[in-house]
């Protein structure tokens, strides 16, 4: 394997900085890594950075080469506190990235930033890709989540803030994030959006920019019994069905992993077949760390003999959770 160190300190405020909350994306030409920057001394928020890395050089272990950008805007026009690069399963016209106002104490906010890096072949040829962003409104508002409940430790599980994993499939982007649905309960905000690029001039691919974002569907999946749904991952199958995986807990249920979904033929915004879902694994312990895991993720199996098989990994309140940690579960789901 190869180990690389990436540094954008000089462009992220005075002094040294450290980057946290990274997400990873990829397209045909490059590997895309973004993170949020904090000051080494005060831990104050400094902004964000996105690295576009030459994938060919990563393969052969040579000097990586690439470019970086800083201060991707959130919908309120300051630097985004959470942003997510997109994982693409095909050679798209651009590498996409989205950001919301999550983490800023947003209350019923509808803002969405969609960015596009065009001419990503420049990562290989030595020409910087072109960054452009557009800010649109979502049809339903989102609110920063509250800590989720669990037996013996009410409202003590960190629910995750903002988007983590973004999927590109068939020209659409799929994302999900935790949102407060009442003063003490969390649900999952999910959406399918379609970024629109300007016309491509083959003689000047760097001139192409993002022009608009169409929201195909968006909604909030939540329980009405006081239970929390949080730390979500979302994945579309090869037949445009959608799987939504998340943590579930309540004052009587330990943090568990649950999945639900929708068929491509369902009405727009419908999720869970009228609220139906199934437990992937049931939790058995209270988490005592004061901090739950930050990430879960899913990936569509690219083996064509494994039709609509989706692999996922995430944390739950397992046997070791009571001793200060959490357990990790890796599993496969098949959409039918």
PDB file of N, CA and C in Angstrom, residues 222-308:
ATOM      1  N   UNK A 222     -39.105   9.096   9.916  1.00  0.00           N
ATOM      2  CA  UNK A 222     -39.034   9.187  11.372  1.00  0.00           C
ATOM      3  C   UNK A 222     -40.094   8.297  11.995  1.00  0.00           C
ATOM      4  N   UNK A 223     -39.877   7.976  13.265  1.00  0.00           N
ATOM      5  CA  UNK A 223     -40.821   7.170  14.031  1.00  0.00           C
ATOM      6  C   UNK A 223     -41.721   8.070  14.858  1.00  0.00           C
ATOM      7  N   UNK A 224     -42.941   7.615  15.090  1.00  0.00           N
ATOM      8  CA  UNK A 224     -43.875   8.408  15.877  1.00  0.00           C
ATOM      9  C   UNK A 224     -43.981   7.949  17.311  1.00  0.00           C
ATOM     10  N   UNK A 225     -43.092   7.038  17.721  1.00  0.00           N
ATOM     11  CA  UNK A 225     -43.198   6.476  19.072  1.00  0.00           C
ATOM     12  C   UNK A 225     -42.113   6.980  20.013  1.00  0.00           C
ATOM     13  N   UNK A 226     -41.430   8.053  19.628  1.00  0.00           N
ATOM     14  CA  UNK A 226     -40.378   8.610  20.471  1.00  0.00           C
ATOM     15  C   UNK A 226     -39.008   8.013  20.231  1.00  0.00           C
ATOM     16  N   UNK A 227     -38.910   6.998  19.368  1.00  0.00           N
ATOM     17  CA  UNK A 227     -37.613   6.399  19.041  1.00  0.00           C
ATOM     18  C   UNK A 227     -36.844   7.299  18.088  1.00  0.00           C
ATOM     19  N   UNK A 228     -35.522   7.138  18.080  1.00  0.00           N
ATOM     20  CA  UNK A 228     -34.650   7.953  17.232  1.00  0.00           C
ATOM     21  C   UNK A 228     -34.132   7.142  16.052  1.00  0.00           C
ATOM     22  N   UNK A 229     -34.039   7.794  14.906  1.00  0.00           N
ATOM     23  CA  UNK A 229     -33.369   7.253  13.722  1.00  0.00           C
ATOM     24  C   UNK A 229     -32.265   8.236  13.352  1.00  0.00           C
ATOM     25  N   UNK A 230     -31.031   7.747  13.165  1.00  0.00           N
ATOM     26  CA  UNK A 230     -29.886   8.644  12.988  1.00  0.00           C
ATOM     27  C   UNK A 230     -28.732   7.884  12.348  1.00  0.00           C
ATOM     28  N   UNK A 231     -27.625   8.559  12.094  1.00  0.00           N
ATOM     29  CA  UNK A 231     -26.431   7.993  11.472  1.00  0.00           C
ATOM     30  C   UNK A 231     -26.779   7.192  10.212  1.00  0.00           C
ATOM     31  N   UNK A 232     -27.403   7.834   9.202  1.00  0.00           N
ATOM     32  CA  UNK A 232     -27.909   7.074   8.061  1.00  0.00           C
ATOM     33  C   UNK A 232     -26.893   6.899   6.931  1.00  0.00           C
ATOM     34  N   UNK A 233     -27.125   5.851   6.136  1.00  0.00           N
ATOM     35  CA  UNK A 233     -26.478   5.663   4.840  1.00  0.00           C
ATOM     36  C   UNK A 233     -27.572   5.359   3.828  1.00  0.00           C
ATOM     37  N   UNK A 234     -27.386   5.818   2.596  1.00  0.00           N
ATOM     38  CA  UNK A 234     -28.392   5.607   1.559  1.00  0.00           C
ATOM     39  C   UNK A 234     -27.706   5.098   0.303  1.00  0.00           C
ATOM     40  N   UNK A 235     -28.345   4.154  -0.385  1.00  0.00           N
ATOM     41  CA  UNK A 235     -27.747   3.562  -1.573  1.00  0.00           C
ATOM     42  C   UNK A 235     -28.854   3.185  -2.549  1.00  0.00           C
ATOM     43  N   UNK A 236     -28.677   3.545  -3.811  1.00  0.00           N
ATOM     44  CA  UNK A 236     -29.612   3.164  -4.865  1.00  0.00           C
ATOM     45  C   UNK A 236     -29.085   1.922  -5.575  1.00  0.00           C
ATOM     46  N   UNK A 237     -29.980   1.000  -5.909  1.00  0.00           N
ATOM     47  CA  UNK A 237     -29.582  -0.223  -6.597  1.00  0.00           C
ATOM     48  C   UNK A 237     -29.471   0.028  -8.092  1.00  0.00           C
ATOM     49  N   UNK A 238     -29.053  -0.994  -8.818  1.00  0.00           N
ATOM     50  CA  UNK A 238     -28.921  -0.876 -10.264  1.00  0.00           C
ATOM     51  C   UNK A 238     -30.278  -0.730 -10.950  1.00  0.00           C
ATOM     52  N   UNK A 239     -31.364  -1.013 -10.228  1.00  0.00           N
ATOM     53  CA  UNK A 239     -32.710  -0.881 -10.782  1.00  0.00           C
ATOM     54  C   UNK A 239     -33.458   0.295 -10.170  1.00  0.00           C
ATOM     55  N   UNK A 240     -32.725   1.206  -9.536  1.00  0.00           N
ATOM     56  CA  UNK A 240     -33.249   2.458  -8.996  1.00  0.00           C
ATOM     57  C   UNK A 240     -34.132   2.271  -7.771  1.00  0.00           C
ATOM     58  N   UNK A 241     -34.071   1.098  -7.130  1.00  0.00           N
ATOM     59  CA  UNK A 241     -34.638   0.982  -5.791  1.00  0.00           C
ATOM     60  C   UNK A 241     -33.649   1.641  -4.821  1.00  0.00           C
ATOM     61  N   UNK A 242     -34.110   2.007  -3.645  1.00  0.00           N
ATOM     62  CA  UNK A 242     -33.263   2.702  -2.675  1.00  0.00           C
ATOM     63  C   UNK A 242     -33.297   1.962  -1.343  1.00  0.00           C
ATOM     64  N   UNK A 243     -32.125   1.765  -0.751  1.00  0.00           N
ATOM     65  CA  UNK A 243     -32.005   1.214   0.590  1.00  0.00           C
ATOM     66  C   UNK A 243     -31.548   2.332   1.530  1.00  0.00           C
ATOM     67  N   UNK A 244     -32.230   2.473   2.661  1.00  0.00           N
ATOM     68  CA  UNK A 244     -31.857   3.431   3.696  1.00  0.00           C
ATOM     69  C   UNK A 244     -31.517   2.641   4.956  1.00  0.00           C
ATOM     70  N   UNK A 245     -30.285   2.790   5.449  1.00  0.00           N
ATOM     71  CA  UNK A 245     -29.822   2.084   6.639  1.00  0.00           C
ATOM     72  C   UNK A 245     -29.495   3.132   7.709  1.00  0.00           C
ATOM     73  N   UNK A 246     -29.842   2.834   8.964  1.00  0.00           N
ATOM     74  CA  UNK A 246     -29.661   3.827  10.012  1.00  0.00           C
ATOM     75  C   UNK A 246     -29.580   3.138  11.368  1.00  0.00           C
ATOM     76  N   UNK A 247     -29.160   3.901  12.390  1.00  0.00           N
ATOM     77  CA  UNK A 247     -29.229   3.429  13.764  1.00  0.00           C
ATOM     78  C   UNK A 247     -30.607   3.745  14.340  1.00  0.00           C
ATOM     79  N   UNK A 248     -31.066   2.853  15.192  1.00  0.00           N
ATOM     80  CA  UNK A 248     -32.350   3.006  15.868  1.00  0.00           C
ATOM     81  C   UNK A 248     -32.125   2.795  17.364  1.00  0.00           C
ATOM     82  N   UNK A 249     -32.668   3.672  18.179  1.00  0.00           N
ATOM     83  CA  UNK A 249     -32.612   3.461  19.629  1.00  0.00           C
ATOM     84  C   UNK A 249     -33.733   4.250  20.287  1.00  0.00           C
ATOM     85  N   UNK A 250     -33.994   3.898  21.547  1.00  0.00           N
ATOM     86  CA  UNK A 250     -35.023   4.594  22.321  1.00  0.00           C
ATOM     87  C   UNK A 250     -34.712   4.393  23.796  1.00  0.00           C
ATOM     88  N   UNK A 251     -35.603   4.837  24.648  1.00  0.00           N
ATOM     89  CA  UNK A 251     -35.388   4.657  26.091  1.00  0.00           C
ATOM     90  C   UNK A 251     -35.457   3.192  26.503  1.00  0.00           C
ATOM     91  N   UNK A 252     -35.993   2.333  25.624  1.00  0.00           N
ATOM     92  CA  UNK A 252     -36.095   0.901  25.925  1.00  0.00           C
ATOM     93  C   UNK A 252     -35.353   0.024  24.924  1.00  0.00           C
ATOM     94  N   UNK A 253     -34.769   0.609  23.867  1.00  0.00           N
ATOM     95  CA  UNK A 253     -34.079  -0.166  22.820  1.00  0.00           C
ATOM     96  C   UNK A 253     -32.648   0.320  22.675  1.00  0.00           C
ATOM     97  N   UNK A 254     -31.690  -0.601  22.807  1.00  0.00           N
ATOM     98  CA  UNK A 254     -30.288  -0.255  22.612  1.00  0.00           C
ATOM     99  C   UNK A 254     -30.027   0.061  21.134  1.00  0.00           C
ATOM    100  N   UNK A 255     -28.965   0.812  20.888  1.00  0.00           N
ATOM    101  CA  UNK A 255     -28.648   1.238  19.521  1.00  0.00           C
ATOM    102  C   UNK A 255     -28.503   0.023  18.610  1.00  0.00           C
ATOM    103  N   UNK A 256     -29.365  -0.059  17.605  1.00  0.00           N
ATOM    104  CA  UNK A 256     -29.426  -1.173  16.672  1.00  0.00           C
ATOM    105  C   UNK A 256     -29.265  -0.656  15.251  1.00  0.00           C
ATOM    106  N   UNK A 257     -29.015  -1.567  14.323  1.00  0.00           N
ATOM    107  CA  UNK A 257     -28.936  -1.219  12.904  1.00  0.00           C
ATOM    108  C   UNK A 257     -30.211  -1.704  12.218  1.00  0.00           C
ATOM    109  N   UNK A 258     -30.867  -0.801  11.503  1.00  0.00           N
ATOM    110  CA  UNK A 258     -32.147  -1.091  10.863  1.00  0.00           C
ATOM    111  C   UNK A 258     -32.062  -0.653   9.401  1.00  0.00           C
ATOM    112  N   UNK A 259     -32.763  -1.380   8.530  1.00  0.00           N
ATOM    113  CA  UNK A 259     -32.829  -0.938   7.133  1.00  0.00           C
ATOM    114  C   UNK A 259     -34.279  -0.836   6.697  1.00  0.00           C
ATOM    115  N   UNK A 260     -34.512   0.064   5.781  1.00  0.00           N
ATOM    116  CA  UNK A 260     -35.795   0.213   5.123  1.00  0.00           C
ATOM    117  C   UNK A 260     -35.504   0.605   3.676  1.00  0.00           C
ATOM    118  N   UNK A 261     -36.503   0.975   2.908  1.00  0.00           N
ATOM    119  CA  UNK A 261     -36.219   1.332   1.525  1.00  0.00           C
ATOM    120  C   UNK A 261     -37.472   1.679   0.749  1.00  0.00           C
ATOM    121  N   UNK A 262     -37.287   1.880  -0.532  1.00  0.00           N
ATOM    122  CA  UNK A 262     -38.378   2.194  -1.441  1.00  0.00           C
ATOM    123  C   UNK A 262     -38.093   1.561  -2.799  1.00  0.00           C
ATOM    124  N   UNK A 263     -39.163   1.236  -3.506  1.00  0.00           N
ATOM    125  CA  UNK A 263     -39.042   0.752  -4.871  1.00  0.00           C
ATOM    126  C   UNK A 263     -39.092   1.931  -5.832  1.00  0.00           C
ATOM    127  N   UNK A 264     -38.523   1.747  -7.002  1.00  0.00           N
ATOM    128  CA  UNK A 264     -38.543   2.811  -8.001  1.00  0.00           C
ATOM    129  C   UNK A 264     -39.969   3.176  -8.389  1.00  0.00           C
ATOM    130  N   UNK A 265     -40.907   2.224  -8.224  1.00  0.00           N
ATOM    131  CA  UNK A 265     -42.303   2.457  -8.597  1.00  0.00           C
ATOM    132  C   UNK A 265     -43.111   3.137  -7.502  1.00  0.00           C
ATOM    133  N   UNK A 266     -42.538   3.316  -6.303  1.00  0.00           N
ATOM    134  CA  UNK A 266     -43.260   3.982  -5.225  1.00  0.00           C
ATOM    135  C   UNK A 266     -43.479   5.461  -5.542  1.00  0.00           C
ATOM    136  N   UNK A 267     -44.461   6.052  -4.890  1.00  0.00           N
ATOM    137  CA  UNK A 267     -44.730   7.476  -5.082  1.00  0.00           C
ATOM    138  C   UNK A 267     -43.521   8.289  -4.621  1.00  0.00           C
ATOM    139  N   UNK A 268     -43.229   9.401  -5.295  1.00  0.00           N
ATOM    140  CA  UNK A 268     -42.086  10.236  -4.882  1.00  0.00           C
ATOM    141  C   UNK A 268     -42.183  10.618  -3.404  1.00  0.00           C
ATOM    142  N   UNK A 269     -41.065  10.473  -2.689  1.00  0.00           N
ATOM    143  CA  UNK A 269     -41.016  10.816  -1.280  1.00  0.00           C
ATOM    144  C   UNK A 269     -41.404   9.690  -0.348  1.00  0.00           C
ATOM    145  N   UNK A 270     -41.959   8.592  -0.892  1.00  0.00           N
ATOM    146  CA  UNK A 270     -42.346   7.467  -0.049  1.00  0.00           C
ATOM    147  C   UNK A 270     -41.111   6.673   0.350  1.00  0.00           C
ATOM    148  N   UNK A 271     -41.042   6.285   1.605  1.00  0.00           N
ATOM    149  CA  UNK A 271     -39.917   5.484   2.096  1.00  0.00           C
ATOM    150  C   UNK A 271     -40.434   4.528   3.158  1.00  0.00           C
ATOM    151  N   UNK A 272     -40.091   3.259   3.041  1.00  0.00           N
ATOM    152  CA  UNK A 272     -40.405   2.302   4.091  1.00  0.00           C
ATOM    153  C   UNK A 272     -41.706   1.567   3.932  1.00  0.00           C
ATOM    154  N   UNK A 273     -42.331   1.601   2.729  1.00  0.00           N
ATOM    155  CA  UNK A 273     -43.565   0.833   2.518  1.00  0.00           C
ATOM    156  C   UNK A 273     -44.570   1.064   3.638  1.00  0.00           C
ATOM    157  N   UNK A 274     -44.852   2.318   3.894  1.00  0.00           N
ATOM    158  CA  UNK A 274     -45.812   2.633   4.949  1.00  0.00           C
ATOM    159  C   UNK A 274     -45.244   2.512   6.344  1.00  0.00           C
ATOM    160  N   UNK A 275     -43.931   2.632   6.479  1.00  0.00           N
ATOM    161  CA  UNK A 275     -43.299   2.594   7.789  1.00  0.00           C
ATOM    162  C   UNK A 275     -42.653   1.269   8.124  1.00  0.00           C
ATOM    163  N   UNK A 276     -42.721   0.294   7.225  1.00  0.00           N
ATOM    164  CA  UNK A 276     -42.125  -1.012   7.501  1.00  0.00           C
ATOM    165  C   UNK A 276     -40.604  -0.937   7.409  1.00  0.00           C
ATOM    166  N   UNK A 277     -39.939  -1.679   8.300  1.00  0.00           N
ATOM    167  CA  UNK A 277     -38.482  -1.751   8.300  1.00  0.00           C
ATOM    168  C   UNK A 277     -38.096  -3.048   8.989  1.00  0.00           C
ATOM    169  N   UNK A 278     -36.808  -3.407   8.921  1.00  0.00           N
ATOM    170  CA  UNK A 278     -36.358  -4.632   9.567  1.00  0.00           C
ATOM    171  C   UNK A 278     -35.033  -4.376  10.280  1.00  0.00           C
ATOM    172  N   UNK A 279     -34.831  -5.064  11.396  1.00  0.00           N
ATOM    173  CA  UNK A 279     -33.605  -4.944  12.150  1.00  0.00           C
ATOM    174  C   UNK A 279     -32.532  -5.824  11.514  1.00  0.00           C
ATOM    175  N   UNK A 280     -31.393  -5.220  11.193  1.00  0.00           N
ATOM    176  CA  UNK A 280     -30.246  -5.990  10.714  1.00  0.00           C
ATOM    177  C   UNK A 280     -29.583  -6.687  11.888  1.00  0.00           C
ATOM    178  N   UNK A 281     -29.402  -5.949  12.985  1.00  0.00           N
ATOM    179  CA  UNK A 281     -28.868  -6.518  14.224  1.00  0.00           C
ATOM    180  C   UNK A 281     -29.380  -5.685  15.390  1.00  0.00           C
ATOM    181  N   UNK A 282     -29.762  -6.363  16.468  1.00  0.00           N
ATOM    182  CA  UNK A 282     -30.276  -5.681  17.650  1.00  0.00           C
ATOM    183  C   UNK A 282     -29.145  -5.358  18.615  1.00  0.00           C
ATOM    184  N   UNK A 283     -29.169  -4.144  19.142  1.00  0.00           N
ATOM    185  CA  UNK A 283     -28.195  -3.768  20.142  1.00  0.00           C
ATOM    186  C   UNK A 283     -28.457  -4.464  21.467  1.00  0.00           C
ATOM    187  N   UNK A 284     -27.414  -4.563  22.296  1.00  0.00           N
ATOM    188  CA  UNK A 284     -27.562  -5.261  23.571  1.00  0.00           C
ATOM    189  C   UNK A 284     -26.920  -4.525  24.742  1.00  0.00           C
ATOM    190  N   UNK A 285     -26.304  -3.358  24.489  1.00  0.00           N
ATOM    191  CA  UNK A 285     -25.608  -2.646  25.559  1.00  0.00           C
ATOM    192  C   UNK A 285     -25.766  -1.141  25.400  1.00  0.00           C
ATOM    193  N   UNK A 286     -25.647  -0.440  26.515  1.00  0.00           N
ATOM    194  CA  UNK A 286     -25.624   1.017  26.515  1.00  0.00           C
ATOM    195  C   UNK A 286     -24.219   1.498  26.170  1.00  0.00           C
ATOM    196  N   UNK A 287     -24.126   2.492  25.305  1.00  0.00           N
ATOM    197  CA  UNK A 287     -22.835   3.090  24.997  1.00  0.00           C
ATOM    198  C   UNK A 287     -22.520   4.133  26.054  1.00  0.00           C
ATOM    199  N   UNK A 288     -21.319   4.055  26.647  1.00  0.00           N
ATOM    200  CA  UNK A 288     -20.972   4.951  27.756  1.00  0.00           C
ATOM    201  C   UNK A 288     -19.872   5.940  27.421  1.00  0.00           C
ATOM    202  N   UNK A 289     -19.534   6.081  26.142  1.00  0.00           N
ATOM    203  CA  UNK A 289     -18.416   6.943  25.776  1.00  0.00           C
ATOM    204  C   UNK A 289     -18.811   8.411  25.698  1.00  0.00           C
ATOM    205  N   UNK A 290     -20.120   8.696  25.604  1.00  0.00           N
ATOM    206  CA  UNK A 290     -20.544  10.064  25.350  1.00  0.00           C
ATOM    207  C   UNK A 290     -20.422  10.432  23.889  1.00  0.00           C
ATOM    208  N   UNK A 291     -19.924   9.507  23.096  1.00  0.00           N
ATOM    209  CA  UNK A 291     -19.767   9.765  21.659  1.00  0.00           C
ATOM    210  C   UNK A 291     -19.979   8.459  20.910  1.00  0.00           C
ATOM    211  N   UNK A 292     -20.933   8.455  20.003  1.00  0.00           N
ATOM    212  CA  UNK A 292     -21.154   7.277  19.166  1.00  0.00           C
ATOM    213  C   UNK A 292     -20.215   7.367  17.966  1.00  0.00           C
ATOM    214  N   UNK A 293     -20.117   6.325  17.172  1.00  0.00           N
ATOM    215  CA  UNK A 293     -19.297   6.385  15.970  1.00  0.00           C
ATOM    216  C   UNK A 293     -19.822   7.431  15.000  1.00  0.00           C
ATOM    217  N   UNK A 294     -18.947   7.993  14.207  1.00  0.00           N
ATOM    218  CA  UNK A 294     -19.353   9.067  13.299  1.00  0.00           C
ATOM    219  C   UNK A 294     -19.827   8.584  11.940  1.00  0.00           C
ATOM    220  N   UNK A 295     -19.516   7.356  11.562  1.00  0.00           N
ATOM    221  CA  UNK A 295     -19.714   6.989  10.163  1.00  0.00           C
ATOM    222  C   UNK A 295     -20.392   5.640   9.999  1.00  0.00           C
ATOM    223  N   UNK A 296     -21.169   5.533   8.958  1.00  0.00           N
ATOM    224  CA  UNK A 296     -21.622   4.270   8.411  1.00  0.00           C
ATOM    225  C   UNK A 296     -21.598   4.446   6.899  1.00  0.00           C
ATOM    226  N   UNK A 297     -21.577   3.357   6.171  1.00  0.00           N
ATOM    227  CA  UNK A 297     -21.468   3.477   4.720  1.00  0.00           C
ATOM    228  C   UNK A 297     -22.008   2.228   4.050  1.00  0.00           C
ATOM    229  N   UNK A 298     -22.444   2.373   2.803  1.00  0.00           N
ATOM    230  CA  UNK A 298     -22.930   1.266   1.983  1.00  0.00           C
ATOM    231  C   UNK A 298     -22.333   1.376   0.582  1.00  0.00           C
ATOM    232  N   UNK A 299     -22.259   0.249  -0.107  1.00  0.00           N
ATOM    233  CA  UNK A 299     -21.722   0.230  -1.460  1.00  0.00           C
ATOM    234  C   UNK A 299     -22.417  -0.853  -2.268  1.00  0.00           C
ATOM    235  N   UNK A 300     -22.835  -0.514  -3.468  1.00  0.00           N
ATOM    236  CA  UNK A 300     -23.469  -1.479  -4.363  1.00  0.00           C
ATOM    237  C   UNK A 300     -22.419  -2.421  -4.919  1.00  0.00           C
ATOM    238  N   UNK A 301     -22.641  -3.721  -4.808  1.00  0.00           N
ATOM    239  CA  UNK A 301     -21.705  -4.725  -5.321  1.00  0.00           C
ATOM    240  C   UNK A 301     -21.640  -4.611  -6.842  1.00  0.00           C
ATOM    241  N   UNK A 302     -20.430  -4.470  -7.380  1.00  0.00           N
ATOM    242  CA  UNK A 302     -20.261  -4.313  -8.824  1.00  0.00           C
ATOM    243  C   UNK A 302     -20.133  -5.648  -9.549  1.00  0.00           C
ATOM    244  N   UNK A 303     -20.176  -6.758  -8.830  1.00  0.00           N
ATOM    245  CA  UNK A 303     -20.169  -8.078  -9.442  1.00  0.00           C
ATOM    246  C   UNK A 303     -21.536  -8.325 -10.076  1.00  0.00           C
ATOM    247  N   UNK A 304     -21.586  -8.424 -11.398  1.00  0.00           N
ATOM    248  CA  UNK A 304     -22.866  -8.504 -12.095  1.00  0.00           C
ATOM    249  C   UNK A 304     -23.630  -9.784 -11.778  1.00  0.00           C
ATOM    250  N   UNK A 305     -22.962 -10.777 -11.198  1.00  0.00           N
ATOM    251  CA  UNK A 305     -23.661 -12.002 -10.815  1.00  0.00           C
ATOM    252  C   UNK A 305     -24.378 -11.848  -9.478  1.00  0.00           C
ATOM    253  N   UNK A 306     -24.103 -10.752  -8.767  1.00  0.00           N
ATOM    254  CA  UNK A 306     -24.737 -10.487  -7.472  1.00  0.00           C
ATOM    255  C   UNK A 306     -25.740  -9.359  -7.641  1.00  0.00           C
ATOM    256  N   UNK A 307     -26.875  -9.675  -8.225  1.00  0.00           N
ATOM    257  CA  UNK A 307     -27.863  -8.663  -8.585  1.00  0.00           C
ATOM    258  C   UNK A 307     -28.356  -7.905  -7.363  1.00  0.00           C
ATOM    259  N   UNK A 308     -28.214  -6.573  -7.412  1.00  0.00           N
ATOM    260  CA  UNK A 308     -28.756  -5.667  -6.395  1.00  0.00           C
ATOM    261  C   UNK A 308     -28.292  -5.995  -4.984  1.00  0.00           C
TER     262      UNK A 308
END
